[in-house]
mmCIF file of C-alpha atoms and ligand atoms in Angstrom:
data_model
loop_
_atom_site.group_PDB
_atom_site.id
_atom_site.type_symbol
_atom_site.label_atom_id
_atom_site.label_comp_id
_atom_site.label_asym_id
_atom_site.label_seq_id
_atom_site.Cartn_x
_atom_site.Cartn_y
_atom_site.Cartn_z
ATOM 1 C CA MET A 10 152.118 98.407 142.034
ATOM 2 C CA LYS A 11 148.584 98.710 143.446
ATOM 3 C CA LYS A 12 148.784 102.480 143.087
ATOM 4 C CA PHE A 13 149.980 102.114 139.477
ATOM 5 C CA ILE A 14 147.034 99.816 138.554
ATOM 6 C CA ILE A 15 144.506 102.204 140.123
ATOM 7 C CA THR A 16 146.026 105.171 138.219
ATOM 8 C CA LEU A 17 145.876 103.155 134.980
ATOM 9 C CA LEU A 18 142.213 102.262 135.586
ATOM 10 C CA LEU A 19 141.343 105.898 136.261
ATOM 11 C CA ILE A 20 143.069 106.987 133.037
ATOM 12 C CA CYS A 21 141.169 104.329 131.035
ATOM 13 C CA LEU A 22 137.880 105.395 132.619
ATOM 14 C CA GLY A 23 138.589 109.047 131.833
ATOM 15 C CA LEU A 24 139.503 108.250 128.249
ATOM 16 C CA SER A 25 136.295 106.286 127.678
ATOM 17 C CA PHE A 26 134.221 109.166 129.086
ATOM 18 C CA ILE A 27 135.923 111.574 126.673
ATOM 19 C CA ALA A 28 135.295 109.173 123.792
ATOM 20 C CA MET A 29 131.615 108.808 124.725
ATOM 21 C CA ALA A 30 131.115 112.550 124.975
ATOM 22 C CA GLY A 31 132.788 113.131 121.607
ATOM 23 C CA VAL A 32 130.674 110.618 119.658
ATOM 24 C CA ALA A 33 127.080 111.869 119.575
ATOM 25 C CA LYS A 34 124.403 109.248 118.994
ATOM 26 C CA GLN A 35 123.492 108.984 115.311
ATOM 27 C CA LEU A 36 119.828 109.888 114.718
ATOM 28 C CA LYS A 37 117.644 107.398 112.850
ATOM 29 C CA PHE A 38 114.719 108.734 110.808
ATOM 30 C CA ALA A 39 112.132 106.531 109.117
ATOM 31 C CA PHE A 40 110.363 107.393 105.851
ATOM 32 C CA MET A 41 107.156 105.585 104.930
ATOM 33 C CA PRO A 42 106.015 106.390 101.372
ATOM 34 C CA GLY A 43 102.431 106.193 100.026
ATOM 35 C CA ILE A 44 102.992 103.911 97.011
ATOM 36 C CA ALA A 45 105.753 102.765 94.665
ATOM 37 C CA ASP A 46 105.855 105.622 92.132
ATOM 38 C CA PRO A 47 108.360 108.172 90.747
ATOM 39 C CA PHE A 48 107.022 110.913 93.047
ATOM 40 C CA TYR A 49 107.997 109.067 96.248
ATOM 41 C CA PHE A 50 111.224 107.661 94.727
ATOM 42 C CA THR A 51 112.254 111.273 94.071
ATOM 43 C CA MET A 52 111.221 112.286 97.595
ATOM 44 C CA GLU A 53 113.418 109.500 98.983
ATOM 45 C CA LYS A 54 116.376 110.784 96.931
ATOM 46 C CA GLY A 55 115.990 114.290 98.356
ATOM 47 C CA ALA A 56 115.640 112.937 101.894
ATOM 48 C CA LYS A 57 118.672 110.636 101.491
ATOM 49 C CA ALA A 58 120.874 113.474 100.253
ATOM 50 C CA LYS A 59 119.953 115.696 103.222
ATOM 51 C CA ALA A 60 120.338 112.796 105.675
ATOM 52 C CA ALA A 61 123.854 112.074 104.345
ATOM 53 C CA GLU A 62 124.742 115.769 104.724
ATOM 54 C CA LEU A 63 123.526 115.870 108.339
ATOM 55 C CA GLY A 64 124.804 112.432 109.371
ATOM 56 C CA VAL A 65 121.292 111.055 109.937
ATOM 57 C CA GLU A 66 120.587 107.394 109.178
ATOM 58 C CA LEU A 67 117.487 107.144 106.948
ATOM 59 C CA ILE A 68 115.470 103.949 107.053
ATOM 60 C CA VAL A 69 112.937 103.632 104.249
ATOM 61 C CA GLY A 70 109.851 101.458 104.640
ATOM 62 C CA GLU A 71 109.037 98.950 101.928
ATOM 63 C CA TYR A 72 107.143 100.720 99.123
ATOM 64 C CA PRO A 73 103.450 99.688 99.126
ATOM 65 C CA LYS A 74 102.497 98.073 95.804
ATOM 66 C CA ALA A 75 99.085 99.770 95.810
ATOM 67 C CA TRP A 76 97.472 102.800 97.434
ATOM 68 C CA GLY A 77 95.565 102.516 100.707
ATOM 69 C CA PRO A 78 95.760 102.003 104.481
ATOM 70 C CA GLU A 79 95.401 98.236 104.049
ATOM 71 C CA TYR A 80 98.777 98.228 102.256
ATOM 72 C CA GLN A 81 100.499 101.035 104.156
ATOM 73 C CA VAL A 82 99.587 100.383 107.801
ATOM 74 C CA PRO A 83 101.180 96.907 108.216
ATOM 75 C CA ILE A 84 104.452 98.146 106.707
ATOM 76 C CA LEU A 85 104.352 101.243 108.903
ATOM 77 C CA LYS A 86 103.809 99.169 112.033
ATOM 78 C CA ALA A 87 106.709 96.859 111.160
ATOM 79 C CA LEU A 88 108.923 99.876 110.506
ATOM 80 C CA VAL A 89 108.450 101.449 113.935
ATOM 81 C CA ALA A 90 108.459 98.059 115.710
ATOM 82 C CA ARG A 91 112.260 98.058 115.220
ATOM 83 C CA GLY A 92 112.306 100.208 118.355
ATOM 84 C CA ASP A 93 115.190 102.486 117.362
ATOM 85 C CA ILE A 94 113.451 105.192 115.298
ATOM 86 C CA ASP A 95 113.934 108.801 116.464
ATOM 87 C CA LEU A 96 111.446 110.412 114.035
ATOM 88 C CA LEU A 97 109.002 109.273 111.374
ATOM 89 C CA PHE A 98 107.905 111.121 108.255
ATOM 90 C CA THR A 99 105.165 109.639 106.135
ATOM 91 C CA ALA A 100 102.452 110.325 103.548
ATOM 92 C CA PRO A 101 99.187 109.144 105.141
ATOM 93 C CA THR A 102 97.110 107.307 102.514
ATOM 94 C CA SER A 103 93.814 108.378 104.108
ATOM 95 C CA VAL A 104 92.755 111.484 106.038
ATOM 96 C CA GLU A 105 90.837 109.403 108.609
ATOM 97 C CA ALA A 106 92.111 105.813 108.593
ATOM 98 C CA LEU A 107 95.715 106.736 109.437
ATOM 99 C CA ILE A 108 94.854 108.804 112.512
ATOM 100 C CA PRO A 109 94.813 105.941 115.092
ATOM 101 C CA VAL A 110 98.052 104.278 113.998
ATOM 102 C CA LEU A 111 99.961 107.559 113.708
ATOM 103 C CA LYS A 112 98.599 108.666 117.098
ATOM 104 C CA GLU A 113 99.843 105.430 118.642
ATOM 105 C CA ILE A 114 103.288 105.970 117.106
ATOM 106 C CA SER A 115 103.408 109.594 118.293
ATOM 107 C CA ASP A 116 102.226 108.591 121.798
ATOM 108 C CA SER A 117 104.999 105.986 121.946
ATOM 109 C CA GLY A 118 107.500 108.875 121.770
ATOM 110 C CA ILE A 119 108.301 108.958 118.053
ATOM 111 C CA PRO A 120 107.625 112.448 116.637
ATOM 112 C CA VAL A 121 105.673 112.341 113.365
ATOM 113 C CA ILE A 122 105.789 114.689 110.343
ATOM 114 C CA THR A 123 103.309 114.155 107.522
ATOM 115 C CA VAL A 124 104.663 114.779 104.036
ATOM 116 C CA ASP A 125 102.685 115.231 100.795
ATOM 117 C CA THR A 126 99.360 114.316 102.464
ATOM 118 C CA TYR A 127 97.870 115.177 105.850
ATOM 119 C CA ILE A 128 95.417 113.728 108.336
ATOM 120 C CA GLY A 129 92.113 115.360 109.279
ATOM 121 C CA ASP A 130 91.851 118.745 107.609
ATOM 122 C CA GLY A 131 95.598 119.311 107.916
ATOM 123 C CA ASP A 132 95.260 122.058 110.516
ATOM 124 C CA TYR A 133 97.600 120.819 113.258
ATOM 125 C CA THR A 134 97.287 124.060 115.244
ATOM 126 C CA LYS A 135 93.778 123.670 116.657
ATOM 127 C CA PRO A 136 92.463 121.172 119.241
ATOM 128 C CA SER A 137 91.531 117.860 117.549
ATOM 129 C CA ASN A 138 92.375 114.146 117.612
ATOM 130 C CA TYR A 139 94.755 114.642 114.664
ATOM 131 C CA ASN A 140 96.843 117.672 115.715
ATOM 132 C CA PHE A 141 99.788 115.657 117.046
ATOM 133 C CA PRO A 142 102.112 115.700 113.958
ATOM 134 C CA LEU A 143 104.912 118.250 114.244
ATOM 135 C CA ALA A 144 104.131 119.571 110.777
ATOM 136 C CA PHE A 145 102.744 118.998 107.303
ATOM 137 C CA ILE A 146 105.296 119.464 104.522
ATOM 138 C CA GLY A 147 103.874 119.361 101.005
ATOM 139 C CA THR A 148 102.406 121.105 97.981
ATOM 140 C CA ASP A 149 99.531 123.598 98.069
ATOM 141 C CA ASN A 150 97.291 121.269 96.101
ATOM 142 C CA PHE A 151 94.282 123.587 96.064
ATOM 143 C CA LEU A 152 96.339 126.376 94.515
ATOM 144 C CA GLY A 153 97.798 123.946 91.987
ATOM 145 C CA GLY A 154 94.301 122.773 91.030
ATOM 146 C CA GLU A 155 93.231 126.379 90.451
ATOM 147 C CA VAL A 156 96.306 127.020 88.303
ATOM 148 C CA VAL A 157 95.595 123.917 86.188
ATOM 149 C CA ALA A 158 91.967 125.034 85.678
ATOM 150 C CA GLY A 159 93.151 128.467 84.525
ATOM 151 C CA GLN A 160 95.738 127.013 82.139
ATOM 152 C CA LEU A 161 93.276 124.533 80.666
ATOM 153 C CA ALA A 162 90.710 127.311 80.194
ATOM 154 C CA LEU A 163 93.360 129.390 78.385
ATOM 155 C CA LEU A 164 94.166 126.465 76.087
ATOM 156 C CA LEU A 165 90.455 126.102 75.301
ATOM 157 C CA GLY A 166 89.734 129.779 74.757
ATOM 158 C CA GLY A 167 87.638 129.883 77.939
ATOM 159 C CA LYS A 168 84.959 127.408 76.865
ATOM 160 C CA GLY A 169 84.299 123.709 76.598
ATOM 161 C CA LYS A 170 83.494 120.499 78.457
ATOM 162 C CA VAL A 171 86.163 119.026 80.713
ATOM 163 C CA PHE A 172 86.499 115.812 82.700
ATOM 164 C CA LEU A 173 88.524 115.147 85.852
ATOM 165 C CA GLU A 174 90.217 111.818 86.590
ATOM 166 C CA ASN A 175 90.958 111.506 90.319
ATOM 167 C CA THR A 176 92.188 108.664 92.532
ATOM 168 C CA ASN A 177 90.690 108.396 96.053
ATOM 169 C CA PRO A 178 88.105 110.624 97.737
ATOM 170 C CA ASP A 179 89.713 110.267 101.208
ATOM 171 C CA VAL A 180 93.191 111.541 100.304
ATOM 172 C CA SER A 181 94.065 115.163 101.091
ATOM 173 C CA SER A 182 96.437 115.835 98.186
ATOM 174 C CA VAL A 183 94.274 114.705 95.289
ATOM 175 C CA MET A 184 91.069 116.080 96.819
ATOM 176 C CA GLY A 185 92.800 119.456 97.229
ATOM 177 C CA ARG A 186 93.585 119.335 93.500
ATOM 178 C CA GLU A 187 89.961 118.529 92.620
ATOM 179 C CA LEU A 188 88.562 121.285 94.851
ATOM 180 C CA GLY A 189 91.048 123.810 93.477
ATOM 181 C CA PHE A 190 90.206 122.775 89.914
ATOM 182 C CA ARG A 191 86.484 123.162 90.564
ATOM 183 C CA ALA A 192 87.059 126.598 92.136
ATOM 184 C CA GLY A 193 89.312 127.680 89.256
ATOM 185 C CA LEU A 194 86.707 126.691 86.643
ATOM 186 C CA LYS A 195 84.082 128.894 88.304
ATOM 187 C CA ILE A 196 85.866 131.949 86.894
ATOM 188 C CA PHE A 197 85.025 130.730 83.376
ATOM 189 C CA PRO A 198 81.234 130.548 82.946
ATOM 190 C CA ASP A 199 81.534 128.684 79.630
ATOM 191 C CA MET A 200 83.703 125.894 80.997
ATOM 192 C CA GLU A 201 81.740 122.875 82.198
ATOM 193 C CA LEU A 202 82.972 119.993 84.349
ATOM 194 C CA VAL A 203 80.994 117.056 82.954
ATOM 195 C CA GLY A 204 82.296 114.303 85.205
ATOM 196 C CA VAL A 205 84.707 113.100 87.902
ATOM 197 C CA GLU A 206 85.848 109.504 88.428
ATOM 198 C CA TYR A 207 88.116 107.850 91.025
ATOM 199 C CA CYS A 208 90.490 105.142 89.785
ATOM 200 C CA LEU A 209 91.879 104.185 93.231
ATOM 201 C CA ASP A 210 95.333 104.981 91.856
ATOM 202 C CA ILE A 211 95.173 102.166 89.297
ATOM 203 C CA GLN A 212 96.280 103.279 85.827
ATOM 204 C CA GLU A 213 94.213 100.682 83.918
ATOM 205 C CA THR A 214 91.067 101.851 85.726
ATOM 206 C CA ALA A 215 91.884 105.447 84.766
ATOM 207 C CA VAL A 216 92.240 104.381 81.099
ATOM 208 C CA ALA A 217 88.818 102.728 81.211
ATOM 209 C CA GLN A 218 87.126 105.630 83.029
ATOM 210 C CA VAL A 219 88.511 108.328 80.732
ATOM 211 C CA GLY A 220 87.738 106.118 77.689
ATOM 212 C CA ALA A 221 84.104 105.896 78.856
ATOM 213 C CA ALA A 222 83.941 109.669 79.425
ATOM 214 C CA LEU A 223 85.195 110.276 75.875
ATOM 215 C CA GLN A 224 82.487 107.995 74.475
ATOM 216 C CA LYS A 225 79.776 109.604 76.574
ATOM 217 C CA ASN A 226 80.867 113.145 75.644
ATOM 218 C CA PRO A 227 81.971 113.212 71.992
ATOM 219 C CA ASP A 228 82.483 116.970 72.330
ATOM 220 C CA LEU A 229 84.806 116.667 75.365
ATOM 221 C CA ALA A 230 87.457 119.382 75.026
ATOM 222 C CA GLY A 231 89.790 118.692 77.952
ATOM 223 C CA VAL A 232 90.837 116.219 80.622
ATOM 224 C CA PHE A 233 92.724 116.715 83.902
ATOM 225 C CA GLY A 234 94.487 113.704 85.469
ATOM 226 C CA VAL A 235 95.409 114.603 89.049
ATOM 227 C CA ASN A 236 98.440 112.378 89.761
ATOM 228 C CA VAL A 237 100.895 109.931 88.158
ATOM 229 C CA PHE A 238 98.557 107.003 87.495
ATOM 230 C CA SER A 239 95.378 108.966 86.764
ATOM 231 C CA ALA A 240 97.321 111.310 84.454
ATOM 232 C CA GLN A 241 99.136 108.526 82.613
ATOM 233 C CA GLY A 242 95.810 106.678 82.283
ATOM 234 C CA ALA A 243 94.028 109.785 80.965
ATOM 235 C CA TYR A 244 96.782 110.364 78.417
ATOM 236 C CA GLN A 245 96.694 106.722 77.301
ATOM 237 C CA ALA A 246 92.890 106.809 76.886
ATOM 238 C CA VAL A 247 92.913 110.013 74.801
ATOM 239 C CA VAL A 248 95.713 108.777 72.541
ATOM 240 C CA SER A 249 94.183 105.344 72.007
ATOM 241 C CA ALA A 250 90.858 106.981 71.091
ATOM 242 C CA GLY A 251 92.815 108.786 68.349
ATOM 243 C CA LEU A 252 92.106 112.167 70.001
ATOM 244 C CA GLY A 253 95.680 113.196 70.907
ATOM 245 C CA GLY A 254 95.998 116.941 70.202
ATOM 246 C CA ALA A 255 92.214 117.385 69.734
ATOM 247 C CA VAL A 256 91.361 116.837 73.411
ATOM 248 C CA LYS A 257 93.610 118.981 75.618
ATOM 249 C CA ILE A 258 95.280 117.049 78.444
ATOM 250 C CA ALA A 259 96.376 118.644 81.702
ATOM 251 C CA THR A 260 98.368 116.430 84.068
ATOM 252 C CA TRP A 261 100.089 116.461 87.447
ATOM 253 C CA ASP A 262 103.468 114.926 88.395
ATOM 254 C CA ALA A 263 106.462 115.195 86.102
ATOM 255 C CA THR A 264 107.283 111.560 85.318
ATOM 256 C CA GLU A 265 109.554 110.815 82.381
ATOM 257 C CA THR A 266 106.596 109.174 80.581
ATOM 258 C CA LEU A 267 104.515 112.367 80.782
ATOM 259 C CA ILE A 268 107.472 114.631 79.929
ATOM 260 C CA GLU A 269 108.207 112.587 76.784
ATOM 261 C CA ALA A 270 104.514 112.816 75.769
ATOM 262 C CA LEU A 271 104.595 116.589 76.301
ATOM 263 C CA LYS A 272 107.695 116.846 74.111
ATOM 264 C CA ARG A 273 105.812 114.935 71.377
ATOM 265 C CA LYS A 274 102.966 117.473 71.854
ATOM 266 C CA GLU A 275 100.579 114.656 72.776
ATOM 267 C CA LEU A 276 99.625 116.418 75.982
ATOM 268 C CA ASN A 277 99.459 120.032 77.045
ATOM 269 C CA LEU A 278 100.693 120.654 80.553
ATOM 270 C CA ILE A 279 102.217 118.998 83.575
ATOM 271 C CA LEU A 280 102.275 120.442 87.071
ATOM 272 C CA ALA A 281 105.504 119.287 88.724
ATOM 273 C CA GLN A 282 105.656 119.161 92.517
ATOM 274 C CA MET A 283 108.976 119.365 94.369
ATOM 275 C CA PRO A 284 109.221 115.878 95.903
ATOM 276 C CA ALA A 285 112.998 115.997 96.469
ATOM 277 C CA GLU A 286 112.637 119.275 98.331
ATOM 278 C CA ILE A 287 109.769 117.891 100.436
ATOM 279 C CA GLY A 288 111.944 114.922 101.510
ATOM 280 C CA SER A 289 114.932 117.129 102.159
ATOM 281 C CA LEU A 290 112.884 119.588 104.257
ATOM 282 C CA ALA A 291 111.407 116.765 106.346
ATOM 283 C CA VAL A 292 114.892 115.543 107.278
ATOM 284 C CA GLU A 293 116.236 119.052 107.849
ATOM 285 C CA TRP A 294 113.367 120.188 110.085
ATOM 286 C CA GLY A 295 113.313 116.879 111.967
ATOM 287 C CA PHE A 296 117.046 117.220 112.618
ATOM 288 C CA LYS A 297 116.743 120.842 113.788
ATOM 289 C CA HIS A 298 113.861 119.885 116.044
ATOM 290 C CA LEU A 299 115.700 117.013 117.699
ATOM 291 C CA THR A 300 119.122 118.619 117.995
ATOM 292 C CA GLU A 301 118.276 122.290 118.665
ATOM 293 C CA GLY A 302 114.693 122.079 119.913
ATOM 294 C CA ALA A 303 113.592 124.147 116.897
ATOM 295 C CA GLU A 304 109.850 124.552 116.520
ATOM 296 C CA ILE A 305 108.808 123.480 113.027
ATOM 297 C CA PRO A 306 106.212 125.680 111.261
ATOM 298 C CA LYS A 307 102.984 123.639 111.230
ATOM 299 C CA LYS A 308 102.831 123.981 107.441
ATOM 300 C CA VAL A 309 105.860 124.031 105.172
ATOM 301 C CA ILE A 310 104.801 124.499 101.542
ATOM 302 C CA PRO A 311 107.350 124.218 98.719
ATOM 303 C CA GLY A 312 106.294 125.580 95.322
ATOM 304 C CA PHE A 313 105.543 123.855 92.034
ATOM 305 C CA PHE A 314 106.477 124.274 88.377
ATOM 306 C CA VAL A 315 104.221 124.089 85.319
ATOM 307 C CA PHE A 316 105.672 122.406 82.233
ATOM 308 C CA THR A 317 104.167 123.426 78.892
ATOM 309 C CA GLN A 318 104.949 122.508 75.275
ATOM 310 C CA GLU A 319 106.849 125.820 75.098
ATOM 311 C CA ASN A 320 109.166 125.388 78.119
ATOM 312 C CA VAL A 321 109.613 121.599 78.318
ATOM 313 C CA ASN A 322 113.044 121.706 76.670
ATOM 314 C CA ASP A 323 114.383 124.696 78.643
ATOM 315 C CA PRO A 324 117.596 123.745 80.461
ATOM 316 C CA GLU A 325 116.384 125.311 83.776
ATOM 317 C CA ALA A 326 113.175 123.273 83.646
ATOM 318 C CA GLN A 327 114.949 119.894 83.569
ATOM 319 C CA GLN A 328 115.566 119.900 87.348
ATOM 320 C CA TYR A 329 111.803 119.533 87.934
ATOM 321 C CA ILE A 330 111.534 116.146 86.192
ATOM 322 C CA TYR A 331 111.090 113.347 88.745
ATOM 323 C CA LYS A 332 114.091 111.059 88.969
HETATM 324 O O1 LIG B 10 100.767 112.977 93.195
HETATM 325 C C1 LIG B 10 101.578 112.219 94.041
HETATM 326 C C2 LIG B 10 101.223 112.546 95.464
HETATM 327 O O2 LIG B 10 101.318 113.925 95.652
HETATM 328 C C3 LIG B 10 99.803 112.076 95.789
HETATM 329 O O3 LIG B 10 99.518 112.296 97.123
HETATM 330 C C4 LIG B 10 99.629 110.635 95.454
HETATM 331 O O4 LIG B 10 100.006 110.412 94.119
HETATM 332 C C5 LIG B 10 101.345 110.741 93.798
HETATM 333 O O5 LIG B 10 102.204 109.969 94.570
HETATM 334 C C6 LIG B 10 101.615 110.429 92.336
HETATM 335 O O6 LIG B 10 101.308 109.121 92.023
#
């Protein structure tokens, strides 16, 4: 009898070892967005789809109601305080202010990928106090800014006064767009940038700032709004001044609001990023890194698509509208 019980125990022990070996631990990734807007909602969708495909559990931090470290950092801290996160990907809302908190998270053993925005100058290959993220995955904002400048110049026949509505001077993405736009305009000696304002990612402020620029410059020929809220604000200001069509409007981020305005020919172009792809790539690279030890390229740069009045109804273009 004793021998039988011992044999039974050994069999049970063996079976539980086999079961444990067969069931790999499910990875848990955390995503901390920059603000509640269609760009990050679409990024979450892309990340969720890839996570489901790979069997990763995706935990999404509460969406900050406004832009800035004061809103993002407390949510980020609460997210990692759960203690069971295997990897974090996030859009830092400031190049400097997010360094200490992300460093602390990385030092605690949670690998960090920055998506959409970066810390420092975004070069994670050289020695610095911000080179600890595994990678930056996001748009080439400088290139996009140059493209927008070129397109706006084409729409204006290469001459005229333009105004740029930006959000925050300490955010890598939008500053890249501004610098690219400035560089792109240099090719056209008769194009003049008459002003730049920062709305802190508040649409009403963008409306007021662009409205004031229109009053100050009655001969303003074009406006560039660099992200969802600055673009929607710029569009609103031009239309409510009765200048829709007369003042050319270049925008960034393909929200349904902007797409509908483009279809009505009330604005001229929209640069669409690939937020779903950015989210999907973050999950895919994080998974490969943790399961196969893959080294992630320090910069992963998906492309972008430019919507115009001519292509906005093309069936192939519809996939670039944020969901
Ligand atoms: O344009 C995106 C994002 O790329 C940027 O970093 C912040 O603004 C958006 O989220 C749009 O509102």
